[in-house]
Every structure is written in C-alpha cells, then in structure tokens.
PDB file of C-alpha atoms in Angstrom:
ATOM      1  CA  UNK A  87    -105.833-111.482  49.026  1.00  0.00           C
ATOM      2  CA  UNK A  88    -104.636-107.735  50.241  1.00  0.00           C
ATOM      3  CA  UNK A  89    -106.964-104.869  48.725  1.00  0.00           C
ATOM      4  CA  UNK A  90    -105.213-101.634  47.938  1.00  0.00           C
ATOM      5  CA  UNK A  91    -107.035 -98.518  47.957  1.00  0.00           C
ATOM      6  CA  UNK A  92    -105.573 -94.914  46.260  1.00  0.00           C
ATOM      7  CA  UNK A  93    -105.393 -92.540  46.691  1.00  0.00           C
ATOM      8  CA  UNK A  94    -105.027 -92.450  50.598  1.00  0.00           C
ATOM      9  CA  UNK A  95    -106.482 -88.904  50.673  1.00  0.00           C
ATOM     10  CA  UNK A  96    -108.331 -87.009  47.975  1.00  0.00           C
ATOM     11  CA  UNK A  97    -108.743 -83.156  48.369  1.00  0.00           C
ATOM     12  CA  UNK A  98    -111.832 -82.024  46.326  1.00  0.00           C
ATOM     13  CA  UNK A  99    -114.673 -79.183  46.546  1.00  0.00           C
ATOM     14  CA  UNK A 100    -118.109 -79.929  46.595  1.00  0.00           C
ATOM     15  CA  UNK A 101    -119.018 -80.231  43.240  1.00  0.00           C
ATOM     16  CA  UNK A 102    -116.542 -82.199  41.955  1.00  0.00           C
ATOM     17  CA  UNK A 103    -115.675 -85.481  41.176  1.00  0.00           C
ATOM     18  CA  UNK A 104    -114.643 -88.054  43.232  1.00  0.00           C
ATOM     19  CA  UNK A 105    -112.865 -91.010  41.463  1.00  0.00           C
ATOM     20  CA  UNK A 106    -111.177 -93.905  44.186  1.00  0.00           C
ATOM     21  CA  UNK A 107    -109.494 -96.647  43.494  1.00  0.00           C
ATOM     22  CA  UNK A 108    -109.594-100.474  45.456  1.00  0.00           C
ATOM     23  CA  UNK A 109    -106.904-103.034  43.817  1.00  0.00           C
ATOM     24  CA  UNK A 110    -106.549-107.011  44.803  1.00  0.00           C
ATOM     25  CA  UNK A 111    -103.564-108.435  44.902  1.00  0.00           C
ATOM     26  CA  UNK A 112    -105.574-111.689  42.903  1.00  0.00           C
ATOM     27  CA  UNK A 113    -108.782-111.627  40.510  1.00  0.00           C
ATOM     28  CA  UNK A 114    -111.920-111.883  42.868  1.00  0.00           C
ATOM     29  CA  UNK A 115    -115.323-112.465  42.454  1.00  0.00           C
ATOM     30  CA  UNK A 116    -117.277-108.882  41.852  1.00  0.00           C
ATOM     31  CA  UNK A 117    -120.194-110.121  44.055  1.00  0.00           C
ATOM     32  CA  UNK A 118    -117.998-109.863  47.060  1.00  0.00           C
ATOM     33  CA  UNK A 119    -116.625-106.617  46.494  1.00  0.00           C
ATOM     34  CA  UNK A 120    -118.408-103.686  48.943  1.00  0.00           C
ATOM     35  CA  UNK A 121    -117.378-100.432  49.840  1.00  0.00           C
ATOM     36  CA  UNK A 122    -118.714 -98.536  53.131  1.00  0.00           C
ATOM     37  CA  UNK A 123    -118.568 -94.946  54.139  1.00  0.00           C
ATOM     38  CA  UNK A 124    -117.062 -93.980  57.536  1.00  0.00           C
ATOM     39  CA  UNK A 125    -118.079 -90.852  59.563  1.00  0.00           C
ATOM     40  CA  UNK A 126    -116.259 -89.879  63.041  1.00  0.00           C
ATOM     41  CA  UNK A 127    -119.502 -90.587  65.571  1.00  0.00           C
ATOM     42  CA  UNK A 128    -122.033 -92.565  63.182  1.00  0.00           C
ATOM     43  CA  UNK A 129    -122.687 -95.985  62.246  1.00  0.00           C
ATOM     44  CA  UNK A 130    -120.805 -96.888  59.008  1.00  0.00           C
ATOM     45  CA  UNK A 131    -122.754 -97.265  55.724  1.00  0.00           C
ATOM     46  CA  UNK A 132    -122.826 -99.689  53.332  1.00  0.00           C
ATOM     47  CA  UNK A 133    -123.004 -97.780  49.659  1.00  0.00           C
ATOM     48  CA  UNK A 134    -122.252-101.000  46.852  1.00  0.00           C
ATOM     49  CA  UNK A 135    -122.294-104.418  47.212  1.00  0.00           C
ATOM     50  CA  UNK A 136    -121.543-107.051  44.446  1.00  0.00           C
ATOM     51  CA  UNK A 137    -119.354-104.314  43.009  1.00  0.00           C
ATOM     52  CA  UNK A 138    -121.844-102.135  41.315  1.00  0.00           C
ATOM     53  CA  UNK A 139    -125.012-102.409  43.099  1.00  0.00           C
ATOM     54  CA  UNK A 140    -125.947 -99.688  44.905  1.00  0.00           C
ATOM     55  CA  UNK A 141    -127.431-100.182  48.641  1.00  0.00           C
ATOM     56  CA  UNK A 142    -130.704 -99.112  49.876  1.00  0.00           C
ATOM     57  CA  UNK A 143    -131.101 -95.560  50.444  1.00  0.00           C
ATOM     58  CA  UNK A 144    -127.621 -94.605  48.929  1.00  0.00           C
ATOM     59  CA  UNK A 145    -128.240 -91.500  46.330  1.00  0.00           C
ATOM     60  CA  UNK A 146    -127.280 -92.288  43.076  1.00  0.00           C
ATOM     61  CA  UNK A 147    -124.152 -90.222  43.035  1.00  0.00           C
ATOM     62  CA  UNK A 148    -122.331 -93.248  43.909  1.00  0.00           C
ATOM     63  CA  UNK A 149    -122.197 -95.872  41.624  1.00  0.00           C
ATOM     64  CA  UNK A 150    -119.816 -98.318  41.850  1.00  0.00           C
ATOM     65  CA  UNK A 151    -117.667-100.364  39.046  1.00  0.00           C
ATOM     66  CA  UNK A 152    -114.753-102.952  37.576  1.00  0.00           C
ATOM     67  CA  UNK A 153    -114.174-106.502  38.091  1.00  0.00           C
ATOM     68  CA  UNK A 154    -111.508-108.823  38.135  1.00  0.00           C
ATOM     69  CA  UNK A 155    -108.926-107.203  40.327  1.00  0.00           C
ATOM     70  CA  UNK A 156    -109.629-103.598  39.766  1.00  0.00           C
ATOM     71  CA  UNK A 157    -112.577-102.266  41.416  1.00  0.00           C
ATOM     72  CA  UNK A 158    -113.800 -98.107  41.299  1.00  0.00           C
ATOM     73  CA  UNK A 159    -115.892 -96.273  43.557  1.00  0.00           C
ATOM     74  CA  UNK A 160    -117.415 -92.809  41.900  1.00  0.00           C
ATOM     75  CA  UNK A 161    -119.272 -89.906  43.530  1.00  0.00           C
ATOM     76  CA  UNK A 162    -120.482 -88.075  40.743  1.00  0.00           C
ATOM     77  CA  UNK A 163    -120.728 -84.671  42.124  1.00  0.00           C
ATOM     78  CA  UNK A 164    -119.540 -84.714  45.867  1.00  0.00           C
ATOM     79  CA  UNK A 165    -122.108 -83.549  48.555  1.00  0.00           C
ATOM     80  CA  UNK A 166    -120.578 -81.605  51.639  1.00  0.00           C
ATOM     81  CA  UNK A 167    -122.051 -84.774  53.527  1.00  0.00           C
ATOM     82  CA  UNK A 168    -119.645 -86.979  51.559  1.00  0.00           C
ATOM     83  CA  UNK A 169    -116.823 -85.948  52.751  1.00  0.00           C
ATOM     84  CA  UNK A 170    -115.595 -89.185  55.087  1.00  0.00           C
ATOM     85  CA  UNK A 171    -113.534 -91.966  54.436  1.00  0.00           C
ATOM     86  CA  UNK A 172    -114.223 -94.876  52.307  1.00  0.00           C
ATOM     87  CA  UNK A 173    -112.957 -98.726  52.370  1.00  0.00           C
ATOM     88  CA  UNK A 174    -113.489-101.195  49.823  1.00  0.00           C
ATOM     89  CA  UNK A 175    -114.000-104.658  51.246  1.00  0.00           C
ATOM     90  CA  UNK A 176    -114.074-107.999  50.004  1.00  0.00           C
ATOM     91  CA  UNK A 177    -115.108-111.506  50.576  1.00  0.00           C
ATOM     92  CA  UNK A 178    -112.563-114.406  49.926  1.00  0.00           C
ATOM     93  CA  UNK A 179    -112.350-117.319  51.969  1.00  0.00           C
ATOM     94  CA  UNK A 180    -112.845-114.551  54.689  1.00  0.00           C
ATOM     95  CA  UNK A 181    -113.789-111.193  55.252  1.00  0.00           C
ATOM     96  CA  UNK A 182    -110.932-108.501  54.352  1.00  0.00           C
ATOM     97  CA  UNK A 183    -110.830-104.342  53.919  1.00  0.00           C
ATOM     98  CA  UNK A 184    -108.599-102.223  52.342  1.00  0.00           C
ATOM     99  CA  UNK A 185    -106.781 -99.331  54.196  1.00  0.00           C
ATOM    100  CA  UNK A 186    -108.719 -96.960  53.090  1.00  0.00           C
ATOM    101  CA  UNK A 187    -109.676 -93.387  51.117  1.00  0.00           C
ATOM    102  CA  UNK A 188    -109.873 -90.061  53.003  1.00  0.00           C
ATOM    103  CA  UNK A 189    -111.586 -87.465  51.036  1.00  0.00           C
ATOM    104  CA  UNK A 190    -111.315 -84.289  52.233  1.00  0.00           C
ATOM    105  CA  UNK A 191    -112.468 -80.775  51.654  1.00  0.00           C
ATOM    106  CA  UNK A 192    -110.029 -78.995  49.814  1.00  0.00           C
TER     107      UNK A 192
ATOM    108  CA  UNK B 104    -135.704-100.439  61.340  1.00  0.00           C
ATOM    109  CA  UNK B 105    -132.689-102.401  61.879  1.00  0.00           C
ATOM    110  CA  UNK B 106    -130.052-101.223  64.594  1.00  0.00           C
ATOM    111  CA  UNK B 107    -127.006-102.499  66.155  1.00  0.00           C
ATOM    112  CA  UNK B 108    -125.124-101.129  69.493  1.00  0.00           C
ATOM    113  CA  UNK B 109    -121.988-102.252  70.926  1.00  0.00           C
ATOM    114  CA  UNK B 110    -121.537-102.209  74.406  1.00  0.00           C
ATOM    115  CA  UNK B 111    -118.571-103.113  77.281  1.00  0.00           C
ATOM    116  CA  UNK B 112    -115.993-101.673  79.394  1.00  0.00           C
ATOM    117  CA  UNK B 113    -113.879 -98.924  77.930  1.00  0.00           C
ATOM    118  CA  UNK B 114    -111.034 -99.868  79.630  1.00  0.00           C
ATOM    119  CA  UNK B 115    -109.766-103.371  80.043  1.00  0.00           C
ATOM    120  CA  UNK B 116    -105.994-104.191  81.781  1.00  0.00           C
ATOM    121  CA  UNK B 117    -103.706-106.210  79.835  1.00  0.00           C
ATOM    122  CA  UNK B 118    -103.822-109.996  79.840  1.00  0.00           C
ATOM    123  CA  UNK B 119    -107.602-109.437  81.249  1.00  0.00           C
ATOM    124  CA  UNK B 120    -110.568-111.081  79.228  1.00  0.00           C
ATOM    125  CA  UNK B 121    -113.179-108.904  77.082  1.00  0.00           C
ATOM    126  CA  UNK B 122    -116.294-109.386  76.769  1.00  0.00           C
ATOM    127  CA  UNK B 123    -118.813-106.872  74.305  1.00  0.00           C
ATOM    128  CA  UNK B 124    -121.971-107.111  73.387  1.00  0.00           C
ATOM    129  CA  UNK B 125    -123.747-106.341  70.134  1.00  0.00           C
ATOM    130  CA  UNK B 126    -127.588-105.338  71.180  1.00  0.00           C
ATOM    131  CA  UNK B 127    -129.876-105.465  67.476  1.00  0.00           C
ATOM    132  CA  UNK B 128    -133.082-104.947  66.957  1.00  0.00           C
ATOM    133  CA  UNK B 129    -135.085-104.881  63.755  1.00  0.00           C
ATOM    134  CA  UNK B 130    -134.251-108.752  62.605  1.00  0.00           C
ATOM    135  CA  UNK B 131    -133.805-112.020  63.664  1.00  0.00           C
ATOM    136  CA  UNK B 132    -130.512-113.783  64.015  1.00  0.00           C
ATOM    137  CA  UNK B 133    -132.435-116.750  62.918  1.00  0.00           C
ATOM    138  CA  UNK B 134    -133.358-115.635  60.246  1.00  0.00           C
ATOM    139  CA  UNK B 135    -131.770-117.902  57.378  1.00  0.00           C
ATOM    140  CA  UNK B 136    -128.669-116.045  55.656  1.00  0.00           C
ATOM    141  CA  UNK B 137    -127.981-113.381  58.020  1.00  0.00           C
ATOM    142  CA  UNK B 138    -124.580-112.870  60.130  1.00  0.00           C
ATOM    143  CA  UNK B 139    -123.238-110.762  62.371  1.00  0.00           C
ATOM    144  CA  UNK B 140    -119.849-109.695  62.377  1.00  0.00           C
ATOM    145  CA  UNK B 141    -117.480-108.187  64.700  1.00  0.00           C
ATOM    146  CA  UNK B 142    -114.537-105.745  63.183  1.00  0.00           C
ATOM    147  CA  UNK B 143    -112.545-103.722  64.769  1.00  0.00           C
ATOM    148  CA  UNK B 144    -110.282-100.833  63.875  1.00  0.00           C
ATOM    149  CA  UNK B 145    -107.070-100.219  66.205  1.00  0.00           C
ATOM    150  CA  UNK B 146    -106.294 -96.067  65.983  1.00  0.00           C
ATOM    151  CA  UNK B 147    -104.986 -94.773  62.606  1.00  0.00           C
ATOM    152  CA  UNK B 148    -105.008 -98.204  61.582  1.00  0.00           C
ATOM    153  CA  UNK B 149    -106.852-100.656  59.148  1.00  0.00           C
ATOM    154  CA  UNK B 150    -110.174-102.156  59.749  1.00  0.00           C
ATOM    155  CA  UNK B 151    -109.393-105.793  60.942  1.00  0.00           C
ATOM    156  CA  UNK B 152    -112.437-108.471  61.058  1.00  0.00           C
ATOM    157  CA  UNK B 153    -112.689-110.717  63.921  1.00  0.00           C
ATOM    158  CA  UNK B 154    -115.263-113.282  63.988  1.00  0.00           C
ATOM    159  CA  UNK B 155    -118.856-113.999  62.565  1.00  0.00           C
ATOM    160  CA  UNK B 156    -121.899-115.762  63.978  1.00  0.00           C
ATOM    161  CA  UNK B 157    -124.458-117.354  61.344  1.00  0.00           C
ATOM    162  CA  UNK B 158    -128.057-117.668  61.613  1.00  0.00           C
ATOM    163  CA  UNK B 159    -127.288-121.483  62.285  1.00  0.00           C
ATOM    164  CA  UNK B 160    -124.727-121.075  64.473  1.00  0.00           C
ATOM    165  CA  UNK B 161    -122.068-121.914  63.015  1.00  0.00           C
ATOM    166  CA  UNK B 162    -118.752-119.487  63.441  1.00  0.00           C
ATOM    167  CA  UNK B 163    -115.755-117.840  61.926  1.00  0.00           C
ATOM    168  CA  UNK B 164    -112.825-116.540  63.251  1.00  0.00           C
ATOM    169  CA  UNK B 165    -109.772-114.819  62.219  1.00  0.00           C
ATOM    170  CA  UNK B 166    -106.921-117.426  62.195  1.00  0.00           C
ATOM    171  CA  UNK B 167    -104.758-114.954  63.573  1.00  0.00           C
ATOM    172  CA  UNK B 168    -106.624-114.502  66.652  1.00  0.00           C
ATOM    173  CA  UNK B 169    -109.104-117.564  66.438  1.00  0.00           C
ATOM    174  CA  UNK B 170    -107.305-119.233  70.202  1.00  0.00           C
ATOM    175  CA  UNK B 171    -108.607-115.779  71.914  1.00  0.00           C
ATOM    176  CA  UNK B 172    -111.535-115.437  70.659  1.00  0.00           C
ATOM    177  CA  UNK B 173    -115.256-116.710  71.351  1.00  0.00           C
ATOM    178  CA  UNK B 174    -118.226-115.462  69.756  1.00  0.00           C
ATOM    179  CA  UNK B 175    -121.956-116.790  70.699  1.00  0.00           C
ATOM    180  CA  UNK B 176    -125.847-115.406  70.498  1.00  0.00           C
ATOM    181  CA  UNK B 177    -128.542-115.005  72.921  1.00  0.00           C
ATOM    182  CA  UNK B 178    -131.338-114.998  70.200  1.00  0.00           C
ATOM    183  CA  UNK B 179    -134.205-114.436  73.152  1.00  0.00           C
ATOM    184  CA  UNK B 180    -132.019-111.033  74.159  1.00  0.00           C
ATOM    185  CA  UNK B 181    -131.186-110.036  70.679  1.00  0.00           C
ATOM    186  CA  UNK B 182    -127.660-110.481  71.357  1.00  0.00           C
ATOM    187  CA  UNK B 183    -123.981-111.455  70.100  1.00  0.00           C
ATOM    188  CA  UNK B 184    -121.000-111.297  72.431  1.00  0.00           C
ATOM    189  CA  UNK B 185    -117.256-111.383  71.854  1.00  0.00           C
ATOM    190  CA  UNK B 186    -115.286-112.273  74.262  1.00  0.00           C
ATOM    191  CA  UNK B 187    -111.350-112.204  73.437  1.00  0.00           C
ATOM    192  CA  UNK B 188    -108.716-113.117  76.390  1.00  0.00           C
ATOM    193  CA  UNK B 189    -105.464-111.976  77.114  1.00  0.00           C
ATOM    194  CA  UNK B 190    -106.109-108.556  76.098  1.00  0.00           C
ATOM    195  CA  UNK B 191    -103.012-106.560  74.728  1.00  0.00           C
ATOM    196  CA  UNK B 192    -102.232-103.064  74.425  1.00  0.00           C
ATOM    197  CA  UNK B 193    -102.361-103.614  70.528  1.00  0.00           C
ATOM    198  CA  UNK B 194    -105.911-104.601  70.444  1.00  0.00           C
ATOM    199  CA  UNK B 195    -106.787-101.228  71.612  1.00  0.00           C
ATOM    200  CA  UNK B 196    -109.355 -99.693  69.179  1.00  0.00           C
ATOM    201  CA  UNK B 197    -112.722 -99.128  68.154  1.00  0.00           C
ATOM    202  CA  UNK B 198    -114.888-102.561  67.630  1.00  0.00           C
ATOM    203  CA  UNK B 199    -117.571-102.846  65.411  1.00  0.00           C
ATOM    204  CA  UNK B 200    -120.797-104.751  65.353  1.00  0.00           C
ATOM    205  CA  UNK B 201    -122.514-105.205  61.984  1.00  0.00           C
ATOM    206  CA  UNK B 202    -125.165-107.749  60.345  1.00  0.00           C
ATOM    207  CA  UNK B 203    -125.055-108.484  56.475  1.00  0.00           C
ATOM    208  CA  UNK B 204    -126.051-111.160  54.877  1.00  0.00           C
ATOM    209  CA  UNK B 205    -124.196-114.492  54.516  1.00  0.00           C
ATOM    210  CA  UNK B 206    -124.829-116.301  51.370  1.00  0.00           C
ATOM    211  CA  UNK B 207    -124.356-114.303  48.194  1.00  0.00           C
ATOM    212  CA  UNK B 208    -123.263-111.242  48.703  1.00  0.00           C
ATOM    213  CA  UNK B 209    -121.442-111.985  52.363  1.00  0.00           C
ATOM    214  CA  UNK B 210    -121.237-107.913  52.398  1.00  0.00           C
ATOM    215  CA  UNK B 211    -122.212-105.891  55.707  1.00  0.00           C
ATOM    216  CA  UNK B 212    -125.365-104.238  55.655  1.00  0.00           C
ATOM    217  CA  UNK B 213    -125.783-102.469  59.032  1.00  0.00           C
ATOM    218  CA  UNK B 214    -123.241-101.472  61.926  1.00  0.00           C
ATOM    219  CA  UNK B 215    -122.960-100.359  65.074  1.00  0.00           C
ATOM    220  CA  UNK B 216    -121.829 -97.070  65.550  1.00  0.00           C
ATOM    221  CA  UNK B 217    -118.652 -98.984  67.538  1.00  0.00           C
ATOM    222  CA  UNK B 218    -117.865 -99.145  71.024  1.00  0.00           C
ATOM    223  CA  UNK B 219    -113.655 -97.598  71.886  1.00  0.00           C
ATOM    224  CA  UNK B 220    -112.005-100.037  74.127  1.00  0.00           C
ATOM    225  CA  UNK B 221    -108.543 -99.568  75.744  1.00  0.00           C
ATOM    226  CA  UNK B 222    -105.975-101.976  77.006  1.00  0.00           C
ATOM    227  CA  UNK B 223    -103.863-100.146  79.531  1.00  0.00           C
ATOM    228  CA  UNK B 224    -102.692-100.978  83.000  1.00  0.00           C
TER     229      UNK B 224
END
C-alpha cells in the first residue's frame, strides 16, 4: 500500500484553513490511519490515530477524517505554532508513511 | 511523563556496523501492547520504518533491510538498540525512536527527537 499526501506544500496565514490530503493506493482499515506533526529540533507528535481520533493533548483545531482510501487532516484555524510538516501514516501488514505536507507561512 | 532519546555515533564509515540506542523512560517495555519502533528519515527524503520490538519480544523488520538489521531490549536499562551492518552512504539520515502501542491502533505515540547519523569515509 503507498500513501499519497497533497498538496506537498501549502502556503497559508495564520488564521486560515488548512485542508491536507493522504490517499492509499488500496482501501485500508481507518483504525490504522495516523498523522504526526514534524518540527526541525523537537520530538514529532502524534495528532489522530484511528483516523479521526484526536491524541492526547492535541487542541481541537485538528480533527481528522475519511475512510476507505481517502483520508483528511484539518486545522481549523492555523496557529503560528502549526506551521511544520505533516505525514499521514498507516498500518498494513507493516508500518508505512506518506511523503509528506509542508505548510508554510505564506 | 514518557520520553524517548536516541543516541550513537554521528558518523559511521561505510560497510561499518551501527549500533543506536533508544533510552525511555516513563513506561515499561513489558508492559503488554506497547512497541517501540525505529524510523528513519534519509535528507529531503521520506520517512522509512525499520524495525519494531514488542512487549513480548517478538520483532519486525523491514523486508528490504531485514539481513542488516537487529533490534533487541535491555528492559533493566530502559533500552532498545538497532544495530544495522554494512552501513551505506544511502542510509545517511536522521533515525527515530518512538513507542506506540501494538494491538489496535499500531499508531506511534511518542518519539525521540532523532539522533543524525552519517555514512561517509
């Protein structure tokens, strides 16, 4: 299963919307679909798991959404601090990542 | 509070063996349903898992690389090292440590803040 993520780089203001986009290749199961924020210097964070279910601590700007083989990550109203990139990530008989969303400051 | 911290040499020659090690603190590798994973992420590139340990021992390894690679716990230390031989200058990158939960959701909860190794001569 390859996971396909769009778009690679989304320039936004804080503020706004953040829509992004993780695509399988094959229908998976929704309780193996994650996504993680990456910072340059920190630990990465875990934001959903099982597709919609937001982690501990994670405000509830993000929610996450979809099933089958389209999956949806949304920050409602983007934070300066969210600016970093995001992967979605999925279980199948093994542990696989997509390539990735930057989103930027525009 | 859970933590994980990778640690090893920054710089390892080709064809030599690595060897990292994932310090955590916070829970118990013995713990039933926990794992902790190893992923790394070569510069510019996609994030790439490597290898798991279970709380029971048991292992998984990418089939790609599974004949390199070697992962084992020290549950008295708080510990999980990788080792992966005959080091190339494509596995250069940054490689992760990270716990989750093995049984339902199989997604990873906590992670190292990475360790950057590089394979030159």
């Amino acid at each position: 299963i390859v996971l396909a993520q769009s778009p690679g780089t989304l320039s936004l203001s804080p503020g706004e919307r953040a829509t992004l986009s993780c695509r399988a290749s094959q229908s998976i199961s929704s309780i193996y679909l994650a996504w993680y924020q990456f910072k340059p210097g920190q630990a990465p964070r875990l934001l959903v798991y099982g597709a919609s279910n937001r982690a501990t601590g994670v405000p509830d700007r993000f929610s996450g959404s979809g099933s089958g083989t389209d999956f949806t990550l949304t920050i409602s109203r983007l934070d300066p601090e969210d600016f970093a990139v995001y992967y979605c990530h999925q279980y199948g008989s093994s542990w696989m990542f997509g390539p990735g969303t930057k989103v930027e400051i525009k | 509070q859970i933590t994980l911290k990778e640690s090893g040499p920054a710089l390892v020659k080709p064809t030599q063996t690595l060897t990292l090690t994932c310090t955590f603190s916070g829970f118990s590798l013995s713990t039933h349903g926990v794992g902790v994973g190893w992923i790394r992420q070569p510069p510019g590139k996609a994030l790439e898992w490597l290898a798991l340990i279970y709380w029971d021992d048991d292992k998984r390894y990418i089939p790609s690389l599974k004949s390199r690679l070697t992962v084992t716990r020290d549950t008295s230390k708080s510990q999980v090292v990788l080792t992966m031989t005959d080091m190339d200058h494509v596995d250069t990158g940054t490689y992760f440590c990270a716990l989750g939960e093995m049984i339902s959701v199989r997604s990873f909860d906590y992670w190292g803040q990475g360790t950057l190794v590089t394979v030159s001569s």
